[in-house]
Structures are given as structure tokens and as C-alpha cells.
């Protein structure tokens, strides 16, 4: 039986309050197992319901995000629940803060230890800008790991997603670059990395920042967007193999 | 994506003549724009490139080169590519739900094969007499094109609610408030103690106009004055609306009150003190009357003579 819910977002006033009182919010989050403290802030309409509906869903508890199989399941469940929302909602700080401060408050607190106010600024809020906020966010990064690697051409369309969740270094360095907005480029690069690791029989994670730089250097005079997924995969694979041989 | 001032190791035809390595040729994006509000989308009708370089056009016509239009919205991790020709008949459709903030539309001619860019009289002097090796996918012409902002704002009937955000700020101890123009709202920041007093009085019908007069009118005067100074030279009202989303509410309410559009000339000439009061319902008289009637009730004011 379908169980649809309306999504919510923080109001603009609530977002302004959080941004100007982050240290206070950090203390509330650390000291409270539930989010009942929000109603005591005195902000009218902290969360605002929107006209968009999704199927209700749950996330499994995954302390410190340690269990990779639970991390994969949660990422896929999150993606499948919300991927039909408009893009301007999916990339809005106020949407993710609703998930963090309300719907999945307990799960998010468990997934990432709150070490200091920086955890809230950088991993709950978009403290370093929109792009970094989305790729650093506790749950938003889970969503985009799926969105940018899902591949209907494979028998298991989440094969690449599983591969990058097993070791996020395989994906993290790509996300700082603007070309990672092109899903075919991300799939091609991640496919190359996976093929190279399988062919070479070993993995050195220090190569992944260099892969991102290599692709940027390709794009210095070439138009990356028109390079096919297969071509970028072959370029990156050949480079990784020659780099490995050069290092030996 | 834009090439801006990037230097290439071979001559590049750039729509910006100061950055082009071709003597006189041009390369630019052409289209007819339509804001399809009914379907919540932007339509760039007959989108195409226009080029008067014989060298580039010949290579495009024989399939060596192609021209791609790149649309990027960084805030929504959105990037798409569309191949263009010199002919009308192709439309680029962008759905507003995919966009938020700045959108860039650029075009690039790129090589589809490894080839040679032979010496040409079209090149500037520094590049003459040389044949250049070109790799597949190398960019040979560029127009950084256009950019525009997209905002998703829910309409609010109340001007005060739509443009102000009144916030307690931790670590703020002074008895003054601060006003900051932000993208979506004008922030009025104050200490937690003052904010608690504000929350007790602002809903009171008796003191609503007094609250407007003491807090909102001065804040709006400052924000409008700063806009007037910032956009003093060569701007129009759209530039201010693109820079500050809340300014759209100003222009809408100005039209609602006066029946005419706010022009940049009117904005530059009029008093911001008058404009702010007009937009907020000229609260000064009512606020004085509220205070007077409260003072009479307490017996603090002498009867009128």
C-alpha cells in the first residue's frame, strides 16, 4: 500500500537563524537525543510542507557509517525515494536540513560523530558553498553517489555505486571538479578506475587525486563534455596503467 | 563552462575580439528567447551558431568540426550538451525545475578527429606560417555566451514577510541592530535579548505600525540606499532584481501602490526615505497615534488643547 508524504523544507527564517546561531544549534544537537528543542526556539514555521510528494521511507542505523552494505542500501533507498523531486529542491540546503533536523535526526547523528561545530557547518549545512555542501553532506553525498554512478547498461545498475561506497576515495576527488556534473564522464572515469584496479590486481588510493587532475588536464584545451563515456574510460584506464608502470 | 582568458597552443576564434587569434572573423551564439511560463520552462528557439570564418565553416561542413552548446547550472549539478548547426530549426528547452542560481550557456567548435589546422590568412600575424597539430576534441572556436539567474520564490502577499528576516544572533550583545542585504532577504540582526522583546510585541495590533516605524522603515531605507549607490552607473531595474531577489517584491509592490513600473531613473531620483515609508504603508502617523492612545490610558499625556 502506497504511503506518500509531503516533503518539507526549512523556512527562510529558520535557515537564517541556523546560520547566525550555529554554535547554539551545535550544542542543542549534541545534548539532545531528539529534536524537540526546535519547538523551543520560538521560530514560527521552522519546517514548511511543500506540494511535492514522495513515498515514505526509512534508513537503517549505521553507526559511523561503518557497515558498507548498510551504507549502500541506505544510499539506494534514499535515491529511489527522492530522485523524482525537482533538481532545485534536491540541491537546496533547506531540503537536506529538514532531513537532518527532522526526518532522520537520529540516524544522521549516528552516521557521523559530531566532533565540533565544523561537523554541523560542513556536513549538515552548506558551510563551504553549495557544491561542497552537497558532496560533503551526511545524506546528500549518499544521494549523489548513486545519481552520478547508476548505470542501466550493467546487469546490476548499482555496480559502480557499490564500488565507490566501498572506498569513497575512488569518487571523492572527482566531485570538486565542475566536469563531475556530467554523469557520462563520471561513469566513464569510475569504470576506468575499477577496470584498472581489477587488471592491475592492486589499488593505491593515492592515485585517485591524480586521476581527477589528469581529467582536468585533458579538459584544458579539449571539450570534455563531448568526449564519449567509452573514450574517457579508455583514456583514464590507459593513463592509470602507464602511471602504475611508471611508478614501478 | 567558459574559456574566458584561457590561452591555447594554437589559434582560437573567440567571440571576444580581444581574446581571438583570428584577424577579423566572428563566432557567436544566436537564438530567440521565450519564457514559457505556462510550462515552467525557458525556450531558446532556433538556437544556432553564426560564423563568418571560411576556415571554420568549411571544416564544420565537411564533418571535421562540430559545434556544441554547453548549458551549466553549477548550483543544481546540471550540465547538458546540444549539437548546433548554422541553420534555424533547433530549439533548446530548459526546465526551470532543473535550475537554481546562475545558468551559463556557451558554445564551442571542437575537432571530431585528429587533424591539422593549416596556415591561414585568417590567423593573426603571430600564428601565420605555422601548421598546428589538433587532437580530437580540441576546442577551435568559443563564445562564452550568456548567463542568467533563476530563482524559485514562493509569492508572499505581505511585503514585510517577503523581504525581511529578523534574527537573533549569538554573541551579539549590543543594544543596536544591524542591517545586511542578502540575496533572498534583508537581514535585521539583533541580540537574543532584544529578539525576545521583539517576538512579544510584533504580533500586537496596537504596536504593529510602531514596530514598522522603528525597525523596518530604517532597515529598508538603508538597504534601498545601498542599492542606489551600488547600481549608480549604467544599470537598470532588472540588474538590481537579478542581484537581490527581494528587490522583485519592491518593484511589484511599487506597481501595486502607484499603478506604474519602477524605472531606474525614478529609483535614482526619488528619496529612499519616502520610498521606504510608502512601501511599508506610511506607518508613522498610526504608530504615533497608537503610542498616544496608550499614553492617555496610562495618564501620562496631557489632554489636547
Short mmCIF file of C-alpha atoms in Angstrom, two decimals:
data_model
loop_
_atom_site.label_atom_id
_atom_site.label_comp_id
_atom_site.label_asym_id
_atom_site.label_seq_id
_atom_site.Cartn_x
_atom_site.Cartn_y
_atom_site.Cartn_z
CA UNK A 1 0.00 0.00 0.00
CA UNK A 2 1.36 3.39 -1.03
CA UNK A 3 2.34 5.66 1.86
CA UNK A 4 3.05 9.04 0.42
CA UNK A 5 4.22 12.03 2.40
CA UNK A 6 4.72 15.68 1.54
CA UNK A 7 8.32 16.79 1.72
CA UNK A 8 9.28 19.66 3.96
CA UNK A 9 11.99 22.26 3.93
CA UNK A 10 13.30 24.73 6.46
CA UNK A 11 11.72 28.15 6.17
CA UNK A 12 13.99 31.01 5.11
CA UNK A 13 13.76 32.41 8.64
CA UNK A 14 14.78 29.08 10.13
CA UNK A 15 17.75 28.84 7.79
CA UNK A 16 18.82 32.39 8.67
CA UNK A 17 18.53 31.51 12.37
CA UNK A 18 20.71 28.42 11.98
CA UNK A 19 23.35 30.30 10.04
CA UNK A 20 23.57 33.05 12.62
CA UNK A 21 23.38 30.77 15.67
CA UNK A 22 25.36 27.73 14.57
CA UNK A 23 27.22 27.32 17.86
CA UNK A 24 23.91 27.28 19.73
CA UNK A 25 22.40 24.77 17.31
CA UNK A 26 25.50 22.58 17.59
CA UNK A 27 25.07 22.42 21.38
CA UNK A 28 21.37 21.56 21.09
CA UNK A 29 22.14 18.74 18.65
CA UNK A 30 24.93 17.29 20.81
CA UNK A 31 22.89 17.47 24.01
CA UNK A 32 19.56 16.16 22.70
CA UNK A 33 18.66 12.68 21.53
CA UNK A 34 15.55 14.01 19.79
CA UNK A 35 14.71 17.28 18.04
CA UNK A 36 12.06 18.57 20.45
CA UNK A 37 14.36 21.52 21.25
CA UNK A 38 13.45 23.03 17.86
CA UNK A 39 9.95 23.94 19.06
CA UNK A 40 11.52 25.91 21.94
CA UNK A 41 13.49 28.22 19.62
CA UNK A 42 10.42 30.41 19.12
CA UNK A 43 10.60 30.39 15.32
CA UNK A 44 7.25 30.15 13.64
CA UNK A 45 7.02 27.58 10.85
CA UNK A 46 10.53 26.16 11.29
CA UNK A 47 9.66 23.44 8.79
CA UNK A 48 7.35 24.19 5.89
CA UNK A 49 5.48 21.47 4.00
CA UNK A 50 5.77 21.65 0.21
CA UNK A 51 3.48 20.43 -2.57
CA UNK A 52 5.85 17.61 -3.66
CA UNK A 53 5.16 14.06 -2.51
CA UNK A 54 7.45 11.08 -2.09
CA UNK A 55 6.97 7.53 -0.88
CA UNK A 56 7.78 7.46 2.81
CA UNK A 57 10.94 5.52 3.60
CA UNK A 58 13.27 4.66 6.44
CA UNK A 59 17.02 4.49 6.85
CA UNK A 60 18.84 1.79 8.79
CA UNK A 61 21.03 2.74 11.72
CA UNK A 62 24.67 2.68 10.66
CA UNK A 63 26.94 3.99 13.43
CA UNK A 64 29.88 5.95 11.98
CA UNK A 65 28.74 4.78 8.53
CA UNK A 66 30.96 1.72 9.11
CA UNK A 67 28.86 -1.02 7.55
CA UNK A 68 29.29 -0.69 3.79
CA UNK A 69 26.35 -2.92 2.92
CA UNK A 70 24.02 -0.79 5.06
CA UNK A 71 25.57 2.37 3.57
CA UNK A 72 24.79 1.03 0.08
CA UNK A 73 21.22 0.07 0.99
CA UNK A 74 20.56 3.45 2.65
CA UNK A 75 22.02 5.32 -0.36
CA UNK A 76 19.90 3.35 -2.83
CA UNK A 77 16.73 3.69 -0.72
CA UNK A 78 17.33 7.44 -0.38
CA UNK A 79 17.93 7.82 -4.12
CA UNK A 80 14.90 5.78 -5.13
CA UNK A 81 12.65 7.72 -2.74
CA UNK A 82 13.58 11.25 -3.77
CA UNK A 83 15.07 11.17 -7.28
CA UNK A 84 11.83 12.36 -8.87
CA UNK A 85 11.90 15.64 -6.95
CA UNK A 86 12.81 18.77 -8.94
CA UNK A 87 16.51 19.40 -9.10
CA UNK A 88 16.25 22.80 -7.45
CA UNK A 89 14.75 21.04 -4.39
CA UNK A 90 17.32 18.21 -4.40
CA UNK A 91 20.16 20.74 -4.30
CA UNK A 92 18.59 23.11 -1.76
CA UNK A 93 20.22 23.34 1.66
CA UNK A 94 16.79 23.81 3.28
CA UNK A 95 15.59 20.42 1.97
CA UNK A 96 18.56 18.50 3.32
CA UNK A 97 18.36 20.32 6.66
CA UNK A 98 14.76 19.07 7.02
CA UNK A 99 16.04 15.51 6.56
CA UNK A 100 18.88 16.11 9.05
CA UNK A 101 16.98 18.06 11.73
CA UNK A 102 13.66 16.27 11.47
CA UNK A 103 13.01 13.14 9.46
CA UNK A 104 16.36 11.38 10.01
CA UNK A 105 17.70 13.27 13.03
CA UNK A 106 18.70 10.16 14.99
CA UNK A 107 20.09 8.28 12.00
CA UNK A 108 22.21 11.22 10.84
CA UNK A 109 23.62 11.80 14.34
CA UNK A 110 24.62 8.16 14.42
CA UNK A 111 26.11 8.10 10.91
CA UNK A 112 28.64 10.84 11.59
CA UNK A 113 30.10 11.63 15.01
CA UNK A 114 29.68 15.32 15.78
CA UNK A 115 33.19 16.28 16.73
CA UNK A 116 32.81 20.04 16.71
CA UNK A 117 30.65 22.81 15.29
CA UNK A 118 32.51 22.24 12.00
CA UNK A 119 30.69 18.93 11.61
CA UNK A 120 27.41 20.84 11.59
CA UNK A 121 28.70 23.64 9.32
CA UNK A 122 30.33 21.36 6.76
CA UNK A 123 28.27 18.15 6.88
CA UNK A 124 24.78 19.31 7.81
CA UNK A 125 24.86 22.82 6.33
CA UNK A 126 26.45 24.11 3.13
CA UNK A 127 29.23 25.78 5.05
CA UNK A 128 31.70 25.65 2.16
CA UNK A 129 29.31 26.50 -0.62
CA UNK A 130 26.60 24.60 -2.47
CA UNK A 131 28.70 22.07 -4.36
CA UNK A 132 30.88 21.09 -1.41
CA UNK A 133 27.80 21.12 0.83
CA UNK A 134 26.06 18.59 -1.40
CA UNK A 135 29.09 16.32 -1.74
CA UNK A 136 30.09 16.62 1.95
CA UNK A 137 26.56 16.41 3.40
CA UNK A 138 25.87 13.34 5.52
CA UNK A 139 22.94 12.20 3.37
CA UNK A 140 23.27 14.38 0.27
CA UNK A 141 26.58 12.74 -0.59
CA UNK A 142 24.83 9.36 -0.36
CA UNK A 143 22.25 10.56 -2.86
CA UNK A 144 24.78 11.90 -5.37
CA UNK A 145 26.99 8.83 -5.13
CA UNK A 146 24.04 6.93 -6.59
CA UNK A 147 22.85 9.57 -9.03
CA UNK A 148 26.24 10.01 -10.68
CA UNK A 149 27.14 6.32 -10.95
CA UNK A 150 23.88 4.50 -11.65
CA UNK A 151 24.34 2.64 -14.94
CA UNK A 152 21.39 0.98 -16.69
CA UNK A 153 23.78 -0.68 -19.16
CA UNK A 154 25.10 -3.00 -16.45
CA UNK A 155 23.35 -6.13 -15.17
CA UNK A 156 23.48 -4.55 -11.72
CA UNK A 157 22.79 -0.87 -12.29
CA UNK A 158 24.31 -0.09 -8.87
CA UNK A 159 27.59 -1.92 -9.56
CA UNK A 160 29.65 1.28 -9.76
CA UNK A 161 27.77 2.77 -6.80
CA UNK A 162 28.74 -0.21 -4.65
CA UNK A 163 32.34 0.12 -5.81
CA UNK A 164 32.67 3.77 -4.76
CA UNK A 165 30.87 3.26 -1.46
CA UNK A 166 33.35 0.50 -0.61
CA UNK A 167 36.07 3.16 -0.86
CA UNK A 168 34.86 6.78 -1.22
CA UNK A 169 38.36 7.93 -2.27
CA UNK A 170 37.54 6.41 -5.67
CA UNK A 171 34.90 9.11 -6.17
CA UNK A 172 35.53 11.99 -3.75
CA UNK A 173 38.28 13.71 -5.75
CA UNK A 174 36.13 13.93 -8.86
CA UNK A 175 33.37 15.82 -7.11
CA UNK A 176 35.33 19.04 -6.59
CA UNK A 177 35.61 19.43 -10.39
CA UNK A 178 32.83 21.01 -12.42
CA UNK A 179 33.04 18.22 -15.03
CA UNK A 180 31.55 15.85 -12.46
CA UNK A 181 28.16 17.39 -13.24
CA UNK A 182 28.28 15.31 -16.45
CA UNK A 183 27.14 11.81 -15.42
CA UNK A 184 28.60 10.09 -18.50
CA UNK A 185 32.05 11.46 -17.63
CA UNK A 186 31.78 10.30 -14.01
CA UNK A 187 30.64 6.82 -15.07
CA UNK A 188 33.46 6.60 -17.61
CA UNK A 189 36.12 7.67 -15.11
CA UNK A 190 34.86 5.37 -12.32
CA UNK A 191 34.58 2.48 -14.81
CA UNK A 192 38.22 3.09 -15.80
CA UNK A 193 39.34 3.12 -12.18
CA UNK A 194 37.53 -0.15 -11.49
CA UNK A 195 38.89 -1.81 -14.63
CA UNK A 196 42.44 -0.65 -13.82
CA UNK A 197 42.28 -1.94 -10.24
CA UNK A 198 40.95 -5.30 -11.44
CA UNK A 199 43.53 -5.60 -14.22
CA UNK A 200 46.49 -4.48 -12.14
CA UNK A 201 45.47 -6.60 -9.16
CA UNK A 202 46.22 -3.91 -6.60
CA UNK A 203 44.99 -0.49 -5.54
CA UNK A 204 46.91 2.59 -4.45
CA UNK A 205 44.39 5.21 -3.32
CA UNK A 206 46.96 7.98 -3.73
CA UNK A 207 46.34 7.74 -7.49
CA UNK A 208 42.76 8.99 -7.29
CA UNK A 209 43.53 12.71 -6.80
CA UNK A 210 45.89 12.35 -9.77
CA UNK A 211 43.11 10.82 -11.88
CA UNK A 212 40.96 13.89 -11.21
CA UNK A 213 43.87 16.17 -12.17
CA UNK A 214 44.54 14.13 -15.31
CA UNK A 215 40.95 14.54 -16.48
CA UNK A 216 41.17 18.29 -15.77
CA UNK A 217 44.32 18.44 -17.89
CA UNK A 218 42.50 16.69 -20.74
CA UNK A 219 39.87 19.39 -20.45
CA UNK A 220 42.41 22.21 -20.62
CA UNK A 221 42.08 22.55 -24.41
CA UNK A 222 39.65 19.72 -25.18
CA UNK A 223 35.89 19.90 -24.76
CA UNK A 224 35.30 17.25 -22.10
CA UNK A 225 31.53 17.28 -22.45
CA UNK A 226 31.62 15.77 -25.94
CA UNK A 227 34.08 13.01 -25.10
CA UNK A 228 32.08 9.78 -25.02
CA UNK A 229 31.83 7.62 -21.91
CA UNK A 230 33.86 4.89 -23.62
CA UNK A 231 36.58 7.27 -24.81
CA UNK A 232 37.05 8.87 -21.38
CA UNK A 233 37.12 5.40 -19.80
CA UNK A 234 39.86 4.28 -22.21
CA UNK A 235 41.88 7.49 -21.71
CA UNK A 236 41.77 7.20 -17.92
CA UNK A 237 42.39 3.45 -17.92
CA UNK A 238 45.43 3.75 -20.21
CA UNK A 239 46.78 6.60 -18.10
CA UNK A 240 46.34 4.65 -14.84
CA UNK A 241 48.13 1.62 -16.29
CA UNK A 242 51.04 3.69 -17.59
CA UNK A 243 51.22 5.57 -14.28
CA UNK A 244 51.42 2.29 -12.39
CA UNK A 245 54.14 1.04 -14.72
CA UNK A 246 55.99 4.31 -14.35
CA UNK A 247 55.90 4.07 -10.55
CA UNK A 248 57.33 0.52 -10.56
CA UNK B 1 31.79 26.28 -18.78
CA UNK B 2 33.67 29.26 -20.19
CA UNK B 3 37.09 29.66 -21.75
CA UNK B 4 37.40 33.31 -20.62
CA UNK B 5 41.09 34.24 -20.96
CA UNK B 6 42.46 30.72 -21.35
CA UNK B 7 45.47 30.58 -23.69
CA UNK B 8 45.54 27.80 -26.29
CA UNK B 9 48.64 26.43 -28.04
CA UNK B 10 47.07 27.13 -31.44
CA UNK B 11 44.90 29.95 -32.82
CA UNK B 12 41.39 30.07 -31.41
CA UNK B 13 38.44 32.01 -32.80
CA UNK B 14 36.86 33.74 -29.80
CA UNK B 15 33.67 35.80 -29.83
CA UNK B 16 35.55 38.26 -27.64
CA UNK B 17 37.67 40.07 -30.25
CA UNK B 18 40.27 40.97 -27.62
CA UNK B 19 40.89 37.28 -26.98
CA UNK B 20 40.56 35.99 -30.55
CA UNK B 21 43.59 34.88 -32.57
CA UNK B 22 41.75 35.39 -35.85
CA UNK B 23 42.16 38.68 -37.63
CA UNK B 24 38.54 39.66 -38.22
CA UNK B 25 36.33 36.55 -38.16
CA UNK B 26 33.47 36.16 -35.66
CA UNK B 27 31.77 33.22 -33.95
CA UNK B 28 28.67 33.63 -31.83
CA UNK B 29 25.58 32.09 -30.33
CA UNK B 30 22.22 33.11 -31.83
CA UNK B 31 18.66 32.35 -30.65
CA UNK B 32 15.22 33.80 -29.97
CA UNK B 33 14.32 33.62 -26.28
CA UNK B 34 10.87 32.75 -24.94
CA UNK B 35 9.93 32.43 -21.28
CA UNK B 36 7.24 29.72 -21.44
CA UNK B 37 5.70 30.41 -18.01
CA UNK B 38 2.69 28.15 -18.66
CA UNK B 39 5.00 25.15 -18.96
CA UNK B 40 7.60 26.38 -16.43
CA UNK B 41 10.43 26.36 -18.95
CA UNK B 42 12.75 28.56 -21.00
CA UNK B 43 12.82 28.04 -24.77
CA UNK B 44 15.76 29.19 -26.88
CA UNK B 45 14.11 28.97 -30.29
CA UNK B 46 16.18 28.42 -33.44
CA UNK B 47 19.36 28.16 -31.38
CA UNK B 48 22.36 28.05 -33.71
CA UNK B 49 25.83 29.44 -34.20
CA UNK B 50 26.79 32.21 -36.56
CA UNK B 51 30.30 32.19 -38.00
CA UNK B 52 31.95 34.10 -40.84
CA UNK B 53 35.27 32.25 -40.83
CA UNK B 54 35.61 30.32 -44.11
CA UNK B 55 38.16 28.04 -42.46
CA UNK B 56 35.89 27.06 -39.53
CA UNK B 57 32.75 26.82 -41.69
CA UNK B 58 34.44 24.58 -44.26
CA UNK B 59 35.65 22.21 -41.55
CA UNK B 60 32.18 22.13 -39.97
CA UNK B 61 30.55 21.44 -43.34
CA UNK B 62 32.92 18.55 -44.15
CA UNK B 63 32.44 16.98 -40.71
CA UNK B 64 35.89 17.66 -39.27
CA UNK B 65 34.46 20.03 -36.69
CA UNK B 66 31.19 20.20 -34.79
CA UNK B 67 29.70 22.91 -32.60
CA UNK B 68 28.38 22.06 -29.15
CA UNK B 69 26.24 24.18 -26.88
CA UNK B 70 27.02 23.58 -23.18
CA UNK B 71 24.41 24.54 -20.58
CA UNK B 72 25.62 24.53 -16.99
CA UNK B 73 23.96 25.32 -13.70
CA UNK B 74 26.53 24.65 -11.01
CA UNK B 75 24.11 25.02 -8.08
CA UNK B 76 21.96 22.12 -9.28
CA UNK B 77 24.80 19.90 -10.56
CA UNK B 78 23.19 20.30 -14.01
CA UNK B 79 25.12 20.17 -17.27
CA UNK B 80 23.85 19.25 -20.74
CA UNK B 81 25.24 19.37 -24.27
CA UNK B 82 23.43 20.04 -27.54
CA UNK B 83 24.99 19.95 -31.02
CA UNK B 84 24.18 23.03 -33.14
CA UNK B 85 24.28 23.98 -36.80
CA UNK B 86 24.22 27.31 -38.57
CA UNK B 87 20.60 26.76 -39.55
CA UNK B 88 17.49 27.69 -37.58
CA UNK B 89 15.06 24.91 -36.65
CA UNK B 90 16.60 23.56 -33.44
CA UNK B 91 15.20 24.59 -30.05
CA UNK B 92 16.91 24.33 -26.67
CA UNK B 93 14.39 23.75 -23.88
CA UNK B 94 15.42 24.20 -20.23
CA UNK B 95 13.00 23.28 -17.47
CA UNK B 96 13.07 25.77 -14.59
CA UNK B 97 12.85 22.94 -12.04
CA UNK B 98 16.33 21.83 -13.12
CA UNK B 99 17.87 25.23 -12.45
CA UNK B 100 18.65 27.48 -9.50
CA UNK B 101 21.02 30.42 -9.37
CA UNK B 102 23.37 31.19 -12.23
CA UNK B 103 22.93 29.40 -15.59
CA UNK B 104 25.67 29.60 -18.25
CA UNK B 105 25.12 28.87 -21.94
CA UNK B 106 28.26 28.72 -24.11
CA UNK B 107 29.19 27.29 -27.49
CA UNK B 108 32.37 25.66 -28.73
CA UNK B 109 33.59 24.41 -32.08
CA UNK B 110 35.64 21.27 -31.47
CA UNK B 111 37.56 18.84 -33.66
CA UNK B 112 35.96 15.44 -34.20
CA UNK B 113 39.22 13.88 -35.39
CA UNK B 114 42.97 14.27 -35.06
CA UNK B 115 43.81 16.76 -37.78
CA UNK B 116 45.98 19.69 -38.82
CA UNK B 117 44.99 23.34 -38.67
CA UNK B 118 46.90 24.64 -41.65
CA UNK B 119 48.35 28.11 -42.02
CA UNK B 120 45.59 30.58 -42.91
CA UNK B 121 45.34 34.28 -43.78
CA UNK B 122 42.53 34.40 -41.24
CA UNK B 123 45.02 33.99 -38.37
CA UNK B 124 46.64 36.92 -36.64
CA UNK B 125 50.23 37.67 -37.59
CA UNK B 126 51.78 35.73 -34.70
CA UNK B 127 50.15 32.48 -35.90
CA UNK B 128 50.85 32.80 -39.60
CA UNK B 129 53.16 30.41 -41.41
CA UNK B 130 52.60 27.52 -38.99
CA UNK B 131 50.60 24.29 -39.31
CA UNK B 132 49.14 23.24 -35.93
CA UNK B 133 48.50 19.66 -34.84
CA UNK B 134 45.00 19.34 -33.48
CA UNK B 135 43.81 16.43 -31.35
CA UNK B 136 40.32 15.02 -31.36
CA UNK B 137 38.06 17.10 -29.06
CA UNK B 138 40.32 20.17 -29.13
CA UNK B 139 38.37 23.45 -28.95
CA UNK B 140 38.90 25.67 -32.01
CA UNK B 141 36.25 28.37 -31.51
CA UNK B 142 34.41 29.65 -28.45
CA UNK B 143 31.67 32.02 -27.42
CA UNK B 144 31.30 32.31 -23.64
CA UNK B 145 27.72 33.19 -24.47
CA UNK B 146 25.21 34.28 -21.86
CA UNK B 147 24.37 33.77 -18.22
CA UNK B 148 21.23 34.48 -16.27
CA UNK B 149 19.89 33.75 -12.79
CA UNK B 150 16.94 31.51 -11.95
CA UNK B 151 15.18 31.85 -8.62
CA UNK B 152 12.30 29.87 -7.13
CA UNK B 153 10.43 32.09 -4.73
CA UNK B 154 7.03 31.42 -3.31
CA UNK B 155 4.86 34.50 -3.58
CA UNK B 156 4.07 36.20 -0.30
CA UNK B 157 1.29 38.74 -0.11
CA UNK B 158 2.90 40.58 2.77
CA UNK B 159 5.87 42.77 1.75
CA UNK B 160 7.38 42.79 5.23
CA UNK B 161 7.31 38.99 5.46
CA UNK B 162 8.72 38.55 1.98
CA UNK B 163 11.75 40.79 2.24
CA UNK B 164 12.84 40.86 5.89
CA UNK B 165 14.42 38.21 8.06
CA UNK B 166 14.64 39.27 11.71
CA UNK B 167 17.18 37.16 13.54
CA UNK B 168 18.67 36.71 16.97
CA UNK B 169 22.42 36.32 16.64
CA UNK B 170 24.52 34.51 19.19
CA UNK B 171 27.40 36.56 20.55
CA UNK B 172 25.65 39.81 19.68
CA UNK B 173 25.37 41.84 22.85
CA UNK B 174 24.83 45.43 21.77
CA UNK B 175 21.51 47.21 22.09
CA UNK B 176 21.68 48.13 18.39
CA UNK B 177 20.54 46.10 15.44
CA UNK B 178 22.38 45.56 12.18
CA UNK B 179 21.04 45.51 8.63
CA UNK B 180 22.58 43.37 5.90
CA UNK B 181 21.40 42.97 2.31
CA UNK B 182 21.45 39.31 1.38
CA UNK B 183 20.41 37.58 -1.83
CA UNK B 184 16.93 36.50 -0.69
CA UNK B 185 16.16 38.80 2.22
CA UNK B 186 17.21 41.90 4.10
CA UNK B 187 18.59 40.55 7.36
CA UNK B 188 17.92 42.50 10.54
CA UNK B 189 20.19 41.04 13.22
CA UNK B 190 19.95 41.71 16.93
CA UNK B 191 20.91 40.22 20.26
CA UNK B 192 18.83 37.36 21.67
CA UNK B 193 17.56 39.64 24.45
CA UNK B 194 16.19 42.23 22.03
CA UNK B 195 14.82 39.49 19.77
CA UNK B 196 12.83 38.08 22.67
CA UNK B 197 11.29 41.52 23.25
CA UNK B 198 10.53 41.78 19.53
CA UNK B 199 8.72 38.42 19.45
CA UNK B 200 6.46 39.61 22.27
CA UNK B 201 5.38 42.85 20.59
CA UNK B 202 5.43 42.34 16.84
CA UNK B 203 2.17 40.40 16.74
CA UNK B 204 0.36 43.05 18.76
CA UNK B 205 -2.05 45.02 16.52
CA UNK B 206 -1.56 48.06 18.78
CA UNK B 207 2.14 48.27 18.15
CA UNK B 208 2.44 46.88 14.63
CA UNK B 209 2.95 50.29 13.00
CA UNK B 210 5.35 51.36 15.77
CA UNK B 211 7.37 48.23 15.10
CA UNK B 212 7.36 49.04 11.37
CA UNK B 213 8.45 52.63 12.02
CA UNK B 214 11.24 51.78 14.48
CA UNK B 215 12.67 48.75 12.77
CA UNK B 216 11.51 48.03 9.25
CA UNK B 217 11.43 51.52 7.75
CA UNK B 218 15.03 52.41 8.75
CA UNK B 219 16.24 48.96 7.64
CA UNK B 220 14.55 49.35 4.27
CA UNK B 221 15.93 52.88 3.88
CA UNK B 222 19.45 51.54 4.40
CA UNK B 223 19.00 48.61 2.04
CA UNK B 224 17.48 50.74 -0.72
CA UNK B 225 20.15 53.43 -0.31
CA UNK B 226 22.90 50.84 -0.62
CA UNK B 227 21.26 49.51 -3.79
CA UNK B 228 21.02 53.02 -5.17
CA UNK B 229 24.75 53.52 -4.57
CA UNK B 230 25.75 50.09 -5.83
CA UNK B 231 23.83 50.45 -9.09
CA UNK B 232 24.55 54.14 -9.67
CA UNK B 233 26.17 53.67 -13.09
CA UNK B 234 24.69 52.17 -16.21
CA UNK B 235 22.32 49.69 -14.59
CA UNK B 236 18.62 49.07 -14.93
CA UNK B 237 15.99 47.72 -12.53
CA UNK B 238 16.49 44.15 -13.82
CA UNK B 239 20.13 44.25 -12.72
CA UNK B 240 19.05 45.01 -9.16
CA UNK B 241 16.37 42.29 -9.25
CA UNK B 242 18.94 39.78 -10.56
CA UNK B 243 21.32 40.67 -7.76
CA UNK B 244 18.78 40.77 -4.91
CA UNK B 245 15.74 38.53 -5.11
CA UNK B 246 13.87 40.62 -2.50
CA UNK B 247 14.02 43.64 -4.82
CA UNK B 248 11.39 41.97 -7.03
CA UNK B 249 8.94 42.40 -4.14
CA UNK B 250 9.88 46.10 -4.05
CA UNK B 251 9.08 46.62 -7.73
CA UNK B 252 5.87 44.56 -7.52
CA UNK B 253 4.61 46.49 -4.53
CA UNK B 254 5.60 49.83 -6.07
CA UNK B 255 3.45 48.97 -9.07
CA UNK B 256 0.59 47.83 -6.84
CA UNK B 257 0.63 51.12 -4.95
CA UNK B 258 1.33 53.62 -7.75
CA UNK B 259 -0.04 51.79 -10.80
CA UNK B 260 3.24 52.24 -12.69
CA UNK B 261 6.52 50.39 -13.15
CA UNK B 262 9.50 51.49 -11.11
CA UNK B 263 12.13 52.70 -13.58
CA UNK B 264 15.81 53.08 -12.82
CA UNK B 265 15.53 56.80 -13.43
CA UNK B 266 12.72 57.14 -10.86
CA UNK B 267 14.66 54.97 -8.41
CA UNK B 268 17.79 57.09 -8.75
CA UNK B 269 15.93 60.36 -8.32
CA UNK B 270 13.48 59.64 -5.55
CA UNK B 271 14.14 59.82 -1.83
CA UNK B 272 14.70 56.38 -0.28
CA UNK B 273 13.13 57.70 2.94
CA UNK B 274 9.91 58.42 1.04
CA UNK B 275 10.03 55.18 -0.94
CA UNK B 276 10.55 53.01 2.16
CA UNK B 277 7.67 54.62 4.01
CA UNK B 278 5.36 54.31 1.01
CA UNK B 279 6.15 50.63 0.52
CA UNK B 280 5.54 49.86 4.22
CA UNK B 281 2.22 51.67 4.37
CA UNK B 282 3.44 55.03 5.72
CA UNK B 283 3.21 53.80 9.34
CA UNK B 284 4.44 56.91 11.16
CA UNK B 285 1.04 58.51 11.76
CA UNK B 286 -0.61 55.34 13.02
CA UNK B 287 2.37 54.48 15.22
CA UNK B 288 2.24 57.91 16.91
CA UNK B 289 -1.49 57.51 17.44
CA UNK B 290 -1.01 54.07 18.97
CA UNK B 291 1.61 55.39 21.37
CA UNK B 292 -0.54 58.43 22.20
CA UNK B 293 -3.60 56.37 22.97
CA UNK B 294 -1.56 54.02 25.15
CA UNK B 295 -0.08 57.05 26.96
CA UNK B 296 -3.55 58.56 27.53
CA UNK B 297 -4.70 55.28 29.03
CA UNK B 298 -1.82 55.46 31.49
CA UNK B 299 -2.50 59.10 32.21
CA UNK B 300 0.95 60.12 31.01
CA UNK B 301 -0.08 62.68 28.42
CA UNK B 302 -1.90 65.97 28.86
CA UNK B 303 -5.21 66.47 27.10
CA UNK B 304 -5.16 68.23 23.73
CA UNK B 305 -5.71 71.95 23.92
#
